[in-house]
XYZ file of C-alpha atoms in Angstrom:
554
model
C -16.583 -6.048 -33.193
C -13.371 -5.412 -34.485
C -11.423 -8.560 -35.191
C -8.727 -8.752 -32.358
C -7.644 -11.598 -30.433
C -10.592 -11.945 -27.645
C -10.842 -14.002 -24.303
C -13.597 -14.663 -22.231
C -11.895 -13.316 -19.184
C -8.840 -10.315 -19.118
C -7.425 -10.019 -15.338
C -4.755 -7.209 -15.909
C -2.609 -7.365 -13.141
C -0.896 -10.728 -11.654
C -0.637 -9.664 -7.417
C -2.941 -11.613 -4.945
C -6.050 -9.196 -6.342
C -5.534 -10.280 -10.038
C -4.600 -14.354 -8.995
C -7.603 -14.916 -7.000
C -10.464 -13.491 -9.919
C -7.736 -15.303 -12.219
C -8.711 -18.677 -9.978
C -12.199 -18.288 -9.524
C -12.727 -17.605 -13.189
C -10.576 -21.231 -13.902
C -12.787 -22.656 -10.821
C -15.739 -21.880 -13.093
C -13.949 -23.230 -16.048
C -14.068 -19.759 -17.698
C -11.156 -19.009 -20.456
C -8.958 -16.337 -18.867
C -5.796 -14.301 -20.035
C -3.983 -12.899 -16.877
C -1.668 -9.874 -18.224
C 1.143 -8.558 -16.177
C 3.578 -5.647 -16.847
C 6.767 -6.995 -14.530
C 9.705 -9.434 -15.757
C 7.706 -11.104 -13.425
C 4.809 -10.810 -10.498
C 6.147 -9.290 -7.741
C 8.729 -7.414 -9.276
C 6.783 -4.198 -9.842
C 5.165 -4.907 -6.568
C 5.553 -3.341 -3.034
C 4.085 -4.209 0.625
C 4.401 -3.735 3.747
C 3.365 -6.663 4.772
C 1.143 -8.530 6.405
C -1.637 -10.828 4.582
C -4.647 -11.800 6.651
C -7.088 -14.463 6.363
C -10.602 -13.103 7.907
C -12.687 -15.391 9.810
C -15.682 -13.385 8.125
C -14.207 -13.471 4.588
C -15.533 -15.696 2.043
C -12.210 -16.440 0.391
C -8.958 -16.298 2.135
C -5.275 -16.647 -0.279
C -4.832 -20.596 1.522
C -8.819 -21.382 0.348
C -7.930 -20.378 -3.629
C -4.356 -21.464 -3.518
C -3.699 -24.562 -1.035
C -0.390 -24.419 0.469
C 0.053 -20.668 0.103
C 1.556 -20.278 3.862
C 4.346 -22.664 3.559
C 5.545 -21.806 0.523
C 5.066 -18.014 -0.480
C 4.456 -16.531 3.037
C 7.356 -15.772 5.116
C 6.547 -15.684 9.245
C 3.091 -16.284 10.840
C 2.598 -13.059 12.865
C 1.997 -14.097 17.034
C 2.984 -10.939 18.829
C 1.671 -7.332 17.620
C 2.666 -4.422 19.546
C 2.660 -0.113 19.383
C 5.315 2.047 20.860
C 3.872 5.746 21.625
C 7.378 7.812 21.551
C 8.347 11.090 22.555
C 12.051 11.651 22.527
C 13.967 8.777 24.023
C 10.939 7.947 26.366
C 8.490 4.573 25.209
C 5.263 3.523 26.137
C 4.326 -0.062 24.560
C 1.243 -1.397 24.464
C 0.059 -4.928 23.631
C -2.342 -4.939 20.646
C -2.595 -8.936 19.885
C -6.554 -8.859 21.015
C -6.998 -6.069 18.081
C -4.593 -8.059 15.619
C -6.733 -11.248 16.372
C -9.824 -10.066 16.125
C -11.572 -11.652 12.902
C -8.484 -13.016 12.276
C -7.899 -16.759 11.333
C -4.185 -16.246 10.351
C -1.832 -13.295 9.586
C 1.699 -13.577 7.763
C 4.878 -11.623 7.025
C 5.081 -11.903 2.997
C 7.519 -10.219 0.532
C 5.580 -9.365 -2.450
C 8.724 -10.698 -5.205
C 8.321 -14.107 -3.017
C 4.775 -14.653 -2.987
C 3.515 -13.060 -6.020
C 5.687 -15.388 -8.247
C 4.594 -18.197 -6.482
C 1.428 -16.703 -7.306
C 1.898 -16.573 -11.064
C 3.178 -20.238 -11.520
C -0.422 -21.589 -10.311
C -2.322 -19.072 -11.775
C -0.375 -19.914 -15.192
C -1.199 -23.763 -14.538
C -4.679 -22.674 -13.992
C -5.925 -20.335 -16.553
C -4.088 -22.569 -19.129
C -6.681 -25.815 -18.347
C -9.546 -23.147 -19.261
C -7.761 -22.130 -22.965
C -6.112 -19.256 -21.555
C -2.839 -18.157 -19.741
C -0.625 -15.445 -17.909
C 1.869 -13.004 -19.899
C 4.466 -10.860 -18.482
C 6.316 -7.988 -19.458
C 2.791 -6.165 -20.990
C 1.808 -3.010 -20.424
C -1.943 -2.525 -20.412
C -1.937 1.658 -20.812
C -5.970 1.688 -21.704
C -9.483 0.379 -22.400
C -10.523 -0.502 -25.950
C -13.793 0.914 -27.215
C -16.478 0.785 -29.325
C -19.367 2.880 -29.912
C -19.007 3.699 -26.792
C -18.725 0.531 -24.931
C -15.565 -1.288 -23.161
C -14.635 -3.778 -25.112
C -11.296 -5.078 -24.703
C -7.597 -3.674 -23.229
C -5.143 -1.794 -25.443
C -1.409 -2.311 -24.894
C 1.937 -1.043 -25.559
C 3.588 -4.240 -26.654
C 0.704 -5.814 -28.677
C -2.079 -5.469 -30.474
C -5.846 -4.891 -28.350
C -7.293 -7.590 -26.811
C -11.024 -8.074 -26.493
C -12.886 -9.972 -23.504
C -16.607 -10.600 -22.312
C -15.104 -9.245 -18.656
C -12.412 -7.061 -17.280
C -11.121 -7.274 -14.279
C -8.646 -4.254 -13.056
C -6.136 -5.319 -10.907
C -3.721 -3.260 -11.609
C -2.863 -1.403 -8.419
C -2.784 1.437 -6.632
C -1.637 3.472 -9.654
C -4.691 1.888 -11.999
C -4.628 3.126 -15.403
C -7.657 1.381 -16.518
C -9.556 3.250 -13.061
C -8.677 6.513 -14.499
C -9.430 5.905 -18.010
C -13.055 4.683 -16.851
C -13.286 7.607 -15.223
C -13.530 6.212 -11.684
C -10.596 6.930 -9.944
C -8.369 10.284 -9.680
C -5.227 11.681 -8.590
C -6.828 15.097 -7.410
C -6.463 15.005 -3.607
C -3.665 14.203 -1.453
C -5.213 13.804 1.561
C -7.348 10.847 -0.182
C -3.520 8.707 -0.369
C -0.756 7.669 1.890
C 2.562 7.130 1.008
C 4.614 3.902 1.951
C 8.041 3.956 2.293
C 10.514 0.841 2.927
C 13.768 -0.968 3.826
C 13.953 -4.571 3.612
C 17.251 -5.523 5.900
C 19.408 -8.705 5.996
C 19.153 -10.825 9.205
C 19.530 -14.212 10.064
C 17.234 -16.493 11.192
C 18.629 -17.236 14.777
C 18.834 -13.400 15.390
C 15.587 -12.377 14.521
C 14.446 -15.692 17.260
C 16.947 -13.958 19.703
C 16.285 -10.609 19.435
C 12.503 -10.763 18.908
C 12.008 -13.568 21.406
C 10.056 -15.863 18.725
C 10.026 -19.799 17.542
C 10.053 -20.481 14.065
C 6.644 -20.660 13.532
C 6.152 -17.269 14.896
C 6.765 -13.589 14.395
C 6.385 -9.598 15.530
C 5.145 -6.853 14.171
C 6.102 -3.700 15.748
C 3.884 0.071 15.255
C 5.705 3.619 16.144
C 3.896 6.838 16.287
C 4.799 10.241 18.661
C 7.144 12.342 17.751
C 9.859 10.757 16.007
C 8.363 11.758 12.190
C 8.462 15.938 12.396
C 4.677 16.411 12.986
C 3.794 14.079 9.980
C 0.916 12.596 10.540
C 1.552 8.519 10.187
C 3.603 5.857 12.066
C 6.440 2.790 11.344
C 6.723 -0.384 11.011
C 8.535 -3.153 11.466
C 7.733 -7.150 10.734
C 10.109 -9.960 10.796
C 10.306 -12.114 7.959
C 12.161 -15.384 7.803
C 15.786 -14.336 7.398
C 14.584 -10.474 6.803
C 12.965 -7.315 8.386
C 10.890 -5.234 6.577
C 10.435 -2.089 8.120
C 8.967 1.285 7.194
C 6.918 4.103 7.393
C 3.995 4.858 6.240
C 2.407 9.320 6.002
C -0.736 10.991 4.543
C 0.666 12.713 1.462
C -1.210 15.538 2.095
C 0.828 15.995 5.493
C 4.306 15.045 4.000
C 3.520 17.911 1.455
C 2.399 20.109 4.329
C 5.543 19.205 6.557
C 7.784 19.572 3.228
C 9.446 16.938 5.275
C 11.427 14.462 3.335
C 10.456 10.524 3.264
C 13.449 8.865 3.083
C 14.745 11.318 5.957
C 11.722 10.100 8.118
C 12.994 6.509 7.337
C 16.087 7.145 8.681
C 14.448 8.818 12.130
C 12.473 5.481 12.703
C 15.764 3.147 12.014
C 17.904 5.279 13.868
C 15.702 5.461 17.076
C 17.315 4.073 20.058
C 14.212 2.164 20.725
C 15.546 -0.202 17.807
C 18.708 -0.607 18.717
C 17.752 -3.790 20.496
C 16.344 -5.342 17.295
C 18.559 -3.889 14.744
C 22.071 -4.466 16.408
C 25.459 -3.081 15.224
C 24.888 -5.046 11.990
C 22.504 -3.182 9.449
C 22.587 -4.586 5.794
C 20.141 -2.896 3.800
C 18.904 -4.991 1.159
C 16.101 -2.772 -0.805
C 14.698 0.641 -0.488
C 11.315 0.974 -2.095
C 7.667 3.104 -1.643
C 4.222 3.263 -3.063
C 1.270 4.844 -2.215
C -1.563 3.413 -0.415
C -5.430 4.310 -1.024
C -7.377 5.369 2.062
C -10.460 3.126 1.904
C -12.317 5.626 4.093
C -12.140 8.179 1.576
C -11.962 6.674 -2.100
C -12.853 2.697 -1.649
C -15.503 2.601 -4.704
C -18.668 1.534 -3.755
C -19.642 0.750 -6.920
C -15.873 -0.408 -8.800
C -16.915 -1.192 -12.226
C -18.097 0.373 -15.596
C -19.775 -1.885 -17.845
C -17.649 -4.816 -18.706
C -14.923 -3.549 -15.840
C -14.656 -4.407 -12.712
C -11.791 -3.312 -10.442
C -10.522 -5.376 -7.688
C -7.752 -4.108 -4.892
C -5.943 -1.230 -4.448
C -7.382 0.029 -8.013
C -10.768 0.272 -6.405
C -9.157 1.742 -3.267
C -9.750 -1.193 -1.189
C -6.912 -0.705 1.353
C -8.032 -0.630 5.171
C -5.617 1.571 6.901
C -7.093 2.854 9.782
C -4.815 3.687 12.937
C -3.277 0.145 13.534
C -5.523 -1.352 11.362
C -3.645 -1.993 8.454
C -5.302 -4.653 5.842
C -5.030 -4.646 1.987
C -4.146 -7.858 0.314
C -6.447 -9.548 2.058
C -9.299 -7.599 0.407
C -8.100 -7.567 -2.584
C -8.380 -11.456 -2.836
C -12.107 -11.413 -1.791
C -12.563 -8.505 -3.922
C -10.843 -10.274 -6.771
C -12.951 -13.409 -6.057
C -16.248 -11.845 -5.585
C -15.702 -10.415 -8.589
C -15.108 -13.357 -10.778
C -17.929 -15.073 -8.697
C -20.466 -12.036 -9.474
C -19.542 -12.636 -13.816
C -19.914 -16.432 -13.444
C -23.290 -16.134 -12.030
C -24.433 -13.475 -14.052
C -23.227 -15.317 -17.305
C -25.566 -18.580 -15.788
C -28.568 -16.266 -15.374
C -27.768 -15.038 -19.379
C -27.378 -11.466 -18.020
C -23.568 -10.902 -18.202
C -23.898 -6.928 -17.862
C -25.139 -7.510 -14.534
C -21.783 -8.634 -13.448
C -20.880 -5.151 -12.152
C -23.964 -4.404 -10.534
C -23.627 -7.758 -9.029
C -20.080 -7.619 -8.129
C -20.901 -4.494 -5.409
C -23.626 -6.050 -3.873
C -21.058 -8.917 -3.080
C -19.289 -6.380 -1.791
C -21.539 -5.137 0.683
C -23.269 -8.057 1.563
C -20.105 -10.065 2.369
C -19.251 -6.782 4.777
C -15.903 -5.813 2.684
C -17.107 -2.017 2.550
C -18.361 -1.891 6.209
C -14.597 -2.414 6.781
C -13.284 -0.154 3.968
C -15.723 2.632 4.853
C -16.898 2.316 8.437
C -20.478 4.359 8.510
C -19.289 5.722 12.469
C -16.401 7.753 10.562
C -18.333 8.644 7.572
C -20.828 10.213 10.594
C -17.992 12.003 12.309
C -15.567 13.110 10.313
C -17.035 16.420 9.404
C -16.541 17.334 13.048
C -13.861 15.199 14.465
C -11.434 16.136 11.242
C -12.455 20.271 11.461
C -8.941 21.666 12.505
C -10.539 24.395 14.833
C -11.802 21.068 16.271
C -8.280 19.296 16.709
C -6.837 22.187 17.632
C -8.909 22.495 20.646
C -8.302 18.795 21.348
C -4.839 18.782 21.303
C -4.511 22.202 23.436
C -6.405 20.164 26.018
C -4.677 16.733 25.652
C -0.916 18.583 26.087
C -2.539 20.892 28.895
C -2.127 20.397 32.850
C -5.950 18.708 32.961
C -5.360 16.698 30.038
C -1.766 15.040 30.814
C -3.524 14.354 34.634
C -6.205 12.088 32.632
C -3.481 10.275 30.287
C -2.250 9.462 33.538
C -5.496 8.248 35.086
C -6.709 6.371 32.435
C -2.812 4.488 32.578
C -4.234 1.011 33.025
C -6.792 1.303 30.765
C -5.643 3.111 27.634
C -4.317 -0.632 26.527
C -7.843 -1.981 26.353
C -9.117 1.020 24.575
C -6.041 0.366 21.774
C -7.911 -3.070 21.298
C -11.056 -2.247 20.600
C -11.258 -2.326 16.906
C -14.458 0.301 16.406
C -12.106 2.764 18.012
C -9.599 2.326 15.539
C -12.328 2.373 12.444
C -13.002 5.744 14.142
C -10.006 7.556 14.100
C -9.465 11.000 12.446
C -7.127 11.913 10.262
C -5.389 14.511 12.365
C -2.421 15.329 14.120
C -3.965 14.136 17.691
C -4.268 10.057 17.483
C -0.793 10.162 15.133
C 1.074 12.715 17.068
C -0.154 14.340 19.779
C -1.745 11.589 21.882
C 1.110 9.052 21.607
C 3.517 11.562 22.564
C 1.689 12.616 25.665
C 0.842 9.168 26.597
C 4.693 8.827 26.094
C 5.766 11.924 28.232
C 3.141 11.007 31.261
C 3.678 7.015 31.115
C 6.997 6.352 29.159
C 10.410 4.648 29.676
C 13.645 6.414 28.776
C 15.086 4.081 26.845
C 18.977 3.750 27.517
C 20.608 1.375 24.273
C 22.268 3.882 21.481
C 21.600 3.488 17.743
C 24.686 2.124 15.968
C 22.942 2.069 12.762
C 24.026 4.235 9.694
C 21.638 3.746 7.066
C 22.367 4.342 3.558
C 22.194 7.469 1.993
C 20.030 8.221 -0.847
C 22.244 7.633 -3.336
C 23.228 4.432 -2.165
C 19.917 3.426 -2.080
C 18.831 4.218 -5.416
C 22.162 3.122 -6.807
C 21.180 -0.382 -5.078
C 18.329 -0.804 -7.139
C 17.620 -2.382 -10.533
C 16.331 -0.627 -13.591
C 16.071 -1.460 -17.250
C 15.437 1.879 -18.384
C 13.214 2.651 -21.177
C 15.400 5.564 -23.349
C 14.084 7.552 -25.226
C 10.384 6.592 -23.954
C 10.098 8.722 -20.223
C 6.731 7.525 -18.741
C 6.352 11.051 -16.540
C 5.986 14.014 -18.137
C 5.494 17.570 -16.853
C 2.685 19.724 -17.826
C 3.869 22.624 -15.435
C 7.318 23.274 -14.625
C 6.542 26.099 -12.427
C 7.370 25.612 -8.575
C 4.123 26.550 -7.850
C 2.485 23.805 -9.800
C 5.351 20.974 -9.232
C 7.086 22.170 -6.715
C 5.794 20.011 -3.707
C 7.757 16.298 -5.742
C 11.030 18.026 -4.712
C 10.644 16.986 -1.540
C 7.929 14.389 -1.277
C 9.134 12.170 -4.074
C 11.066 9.164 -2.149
C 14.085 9.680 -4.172
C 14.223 13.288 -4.549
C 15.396 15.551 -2.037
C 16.088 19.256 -1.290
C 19.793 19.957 -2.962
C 19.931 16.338 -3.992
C 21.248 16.024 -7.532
C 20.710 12.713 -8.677
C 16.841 12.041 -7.947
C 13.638 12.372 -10.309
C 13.049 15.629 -8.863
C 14.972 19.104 -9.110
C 14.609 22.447 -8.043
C 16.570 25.037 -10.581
C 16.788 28.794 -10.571
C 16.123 30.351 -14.349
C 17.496 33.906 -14.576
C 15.985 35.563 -17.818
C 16.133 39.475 -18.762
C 17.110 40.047 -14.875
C 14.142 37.792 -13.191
C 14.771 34.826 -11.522
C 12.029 31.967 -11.834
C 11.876 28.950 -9.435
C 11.297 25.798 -11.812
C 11.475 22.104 -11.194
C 12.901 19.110 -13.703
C 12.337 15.849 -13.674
C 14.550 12.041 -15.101
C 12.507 9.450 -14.460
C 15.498 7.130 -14.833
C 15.490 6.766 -11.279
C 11.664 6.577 -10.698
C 10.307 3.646 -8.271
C 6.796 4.203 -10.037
C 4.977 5.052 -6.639
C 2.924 7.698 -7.977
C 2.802 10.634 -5.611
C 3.950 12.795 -8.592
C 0.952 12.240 -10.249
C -1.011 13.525 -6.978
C 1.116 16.349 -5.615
C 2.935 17.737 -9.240
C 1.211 18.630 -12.902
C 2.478 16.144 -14.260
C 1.443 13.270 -17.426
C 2.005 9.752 -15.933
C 1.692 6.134 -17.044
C 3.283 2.825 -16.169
C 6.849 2.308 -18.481
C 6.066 0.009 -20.439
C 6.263 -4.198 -19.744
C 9.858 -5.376 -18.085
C 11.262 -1.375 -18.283
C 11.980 0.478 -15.345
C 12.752 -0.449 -11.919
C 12.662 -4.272 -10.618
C 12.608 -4.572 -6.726
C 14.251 -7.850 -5.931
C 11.992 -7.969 -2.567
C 9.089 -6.138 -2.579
C-alpha cells in the first residue's frame, strides 16, 4: 500500500450521520479521523427539522451524546397538526397519535446549532482514540488500489488511507457515486426542500402558538396552495425562530415548471398564517436541498468493500405523507455501522463489515421503515396515472365529495394510522386532490389577511454568505442546449424565469439567421442543493473545503 497517512477509521462527513459512527468507533476505542468540508459542521448543512428518538431504535442522538436536547436542540415538539387547503377554506386535523407513535422524543433543531455542538464532542472523542475531526476538506473521491478502496482522496491534502469508510456525506454523496451506488438519473427518485428561517421572539411564538417553554408545533399544508405540485409545507417553531418551508417531488416541480421559491412565497403568504406570522416578518435565511425518497433509492445493501454509507448518502430519508424522519436514521445508521466494523474486526473478518452492517439494518427494522414492503406491493398499480386519474375523477365527482363528507368524523383517525401513511402514492390525489376536496366539503373560510411581504429573490440570495472559489466553478455544463438543461431555469431555488442574477439563465443565440434556445450557468450564487445534477447535463462536485455558501442557520 502506498505510503499515505492511514487511520483505522475515516467518517467523511461531520452531521448527526457522521458523529454517531464517529462515537461508536471512539466507544470501541477505534482510531478515527472525522473529515468535514464546512468552516464548520452545520454550515454546509440544511433541515427541516425535526430529530426523533424511536422507541424501537437502538441508538437515539441523547444515548451517543448525553445532554444533546438541552443544549443543541431547539423546542421539544407537543402539538403536530395538517391543514388540507383549498383557497381560503381550512380543514385541520390533529395528527399527535401519528407523531407519537414509536416516538420517545421529537425536537425542533437548526442544523448550524446542533451540528457544531456536534463536532466539539466528536473532536474530544475521536482525539482519546489517536484520531480527530478536520474542517474545511473536501473529500471529492475514493482512493484505489488494484482495484480495491483503500483510502479517500481530497482537494486540500494529500490521500488518506483507512481499514473502514464510512460515507456520511449527504444527500449529494460523492463517495456513493464514485462507488457506483448511488445516481442522479431520476427525478422522481428526489424531493426538493426549500426554506426560510424567520426571526421571532420567544414570548410570541408562546402567544401565538399557544405553547410553554418546554413545548412546540409543527404545522403540515397540502391542497391547493402549491400549483398542482405534488408536496406540502411546513412550519416548526424553534426557540426564538420559525423554520418553515416546503418541501416537492422534483420530478413534479420540473413537470409544473413551477418555480420553488415562488411556491415559498404561496405558503407564507396564505392567510391561514397570518395568525402565526403577524405584521412582523424578518427573514433570517433562505436555503434548499434535496431529500432522498427512501421508498425508492434507500440502499439495501450501502457499502462496497471497505465503504459503508450512512444517512442521506445511502438514501435513508423517510418521507412518506406526514411522515417525515431523516436524522434520526442516519444516527442508527451511522451507529450500526461502526457497530457492524467493530464486531467484524473482533471476529478477524473486517471485510464482513459491510455485509454485516445491512443485516443491522434490517434486523433492527430501519429498512422496513425506509422501504415499507405494502408500497413496494402497490405501487405498480396505485402510482399508474390511468389509475390516479380515475381516482381523482371520482374523489372531485358528486359521489365522491358525498363520501368526504360522510367519512367527516373519521378521516382524522385514518390520518393517524401510520401504515396508511407508509402507503401513500406518489401522485397528485393524497398531495392535491384529496386535501383540497376534504377542504371544499369540510373547510373553514378563513377571514385574517396576510400582511407578509417576503423577500424577493434577490434579497434572499444577497442575504446569504459565500466565500467563492474563483477561478475553480464546481458545476459545469456538459449540454447547453435547452433541451438538455433547460428544466434548472426554473427548478433551481435561485434561478428563475427572466431572473438575471441566479445560477441559471435562459439566452437566445441568433447565428446565420437561426435562433437557438441555450441556458448558462455562475455558480457564484449556488446553495449546493443538487437538483442540477438531476434535472440538467451538467458535471457537479462539492467546492472545495470552507468555499462557497455558509448558511448561518441551517
Amino acid at each position: 500500500m502506498s505510503d499515505y497517512e492511514h487511520y483505522e477509521a475515516l467518517v467523511v462527513g461531520a452531521g448527526p450521520g457522521g458523529a454517531a459512527a464517529a462515537a461508536t468507533f471512539a466507544n470501541y476505542g477505534i482510531e478515527t479521523l472525522v473529515l468535514e468540508r464546512g468552516v464548520e459542521a452545520g454550515s454546509k448543512n440544511v433541515s427541516g427539522g425535526l430529530i426523533y428518538a424511536e422507541e424501537s431504535a437502538p441508538y437515539t442522538i441523547d444515548d451517543l451524546f448525553p445532554g444533546f436536547r438541552e443544549a443543541a436542540a431547539e423546542r421539544p415538539i407537543t402539538k403536530y397538526r395538517i391543514h388540507n387547503i383549498a383557497g381560503d377554506k381550512v380543514e385541520s386535523f390533529d395528527l399527535t397519535d401519528l407523531h407519537e407513535h414509536d416516538t420517545e422524543w421529537s425536537e425542533s433543531v437548526l442544523r448550524r446549532k446542533m451540528d457544531s455542538w456536534l463536532e466539539d464532542r466528536v473532536h474530544e472523542r475521536t482525539r482519546e482514540t489517536g484520531g480527530g475531526l478536520l474542517t474545511g476538506v473536501h473529500v471529492n473521491g475514493l482512493l484505489r488500489e488494484e482495484g480495491r478502496i483503500v483510502g479517500v482522496t481530497l482537494d486540500e491534502l494529500d490521500p488518506i488511507t483507512a481499514d473502514i469508510i464510512v460515507a456520511a456525506d449527504g444527500v449529494n454523496s460523492e463517495l456513493a457515486r464514485d462507488a457506483g451506488l448511488m445516481d442522479w438519473d431520476e427525478p422522481d427518485e428526489w424531493f426538493q426542500g426549500v426554506k426560510a428561517v424567520v426571526d421571532m421572539p420567544e414570548d410570541s411564538i408562546a402567544d401565538r402558538f399557544d405553547v410553554a417553554d418546554d413545548e412546540g408545533a409543527a404545522h403540515l399544508f397540502s391542497g391547493d396552495l402549491f400549483e398542482g405540485v405534488r408536496g406540502g409545507g411546513f412550519l416548526y417553531t424553534n426557540r426564538d425562530t420559525l423554520s418553515l418551508g416546503t418541501v416537492f417531488h422534483l420530478d413534479s416541480l420540473v413537470a409544473e415548471q413551477a418555480e420553488p421559491h415562488e411556491l415559498l412565497d404561496g405558503l407564507l403568504t396564505h392567510p391561514l398564517l397570518a395568525q402565526w406570522l403577524g405584521d412582523d416578518y424578518t427573514e433570517l435565511e433562505y436555503s434548499a436541498k434535496l431529500v432522498p425518497d427512501s421508498k425508492k433509492v434507500a440502499l439495501r445493501e450501502p457499502h462496497f468493500g471497505r465503504l459503508l454509507l450512512v444517512g442521506d448518502a445511502a438514501g435513508q430519508m423517510q418521507a412518506q405523507g406526514p411522515i417525515i424522519k431523516g436524522m434520526n436514521h442516519a444516527v442508527t445508521a451511522g451507529a450500526l455501522a461502526a457497530e457492524a466494523y467493530a464486531q467484524a474486526k473482533s471476529r478477524n473478518e473486517p471485510e464482513k463489515a459491510g455485509t454485516r452492517y445491512a443485516r443491522k439494518l434490517r434486523s433492527e427494522g430501519v429498512m422496513k421503515k425506509l422501504r415499507p414492503r405494502g408500497y413496494e406491493l402497490l405501487r405498480g398499480v396505485a402510482e399508474d396515472d390511468s389509475v390516479t386519474d380515475v381516482v381523482d375523477t371520482v374523489l372531485t365527482s358528486a359521489v365522491g365529495r358525498a363520501g368526504v363528507r360522510a367519512l367527516s368524523g373519521r378521516l382524522e383517525r385514518l390520518y393517524n394510522v401510520p401504515t396508511l401513511s407508509a402507503l401513500m402514492p406518489d401522485t397528485r390525489t393524497p398531495y392535491v386532490t384529496l386535501p383540497t376536496v376534504i377542504a371544499e366539503e369540510l373547510g373553514t373560510r378563513v377571514r385574517d389577511e396576510s400582511s407578509v411581504t417576503p423577500p424577493d429573490l434577490e434579497a434572499r440570495i444577497g442575504g446569504l454568505t459565500y466565500d467563492t472559489d474563483i477561478g475553480n466553478p464546481h458545476i459545469t455544463l456538459r449540454d447547453e442546449s435547452y433541451e438538455a438543461s433547460g428544466a434548472a431555469v426554473a427548478a433551481c431555488p435561485v434561478s428563475a424565469v427572466d431572473f438575471g442574477g441566479g445560477c441559471y439563465r435562459e439566452e437566445v443565440v441568433r447565428t446565420n439567421g437561426s435562433e437557438e434556445r441555450v441556458v448558462s450557468l455562475d455558480t457564484q450564487p449556488c446553495v449546493e442543493c443538487g437538483t442540477c445534477a438531476v434535472v440538467a447535463d451538467t458535471e457537479w462536485t462539492h467546492p472545495r473545503g470552507d468555499k462557497g455558501v455558509e448558511f448561518k442557520w441551517g
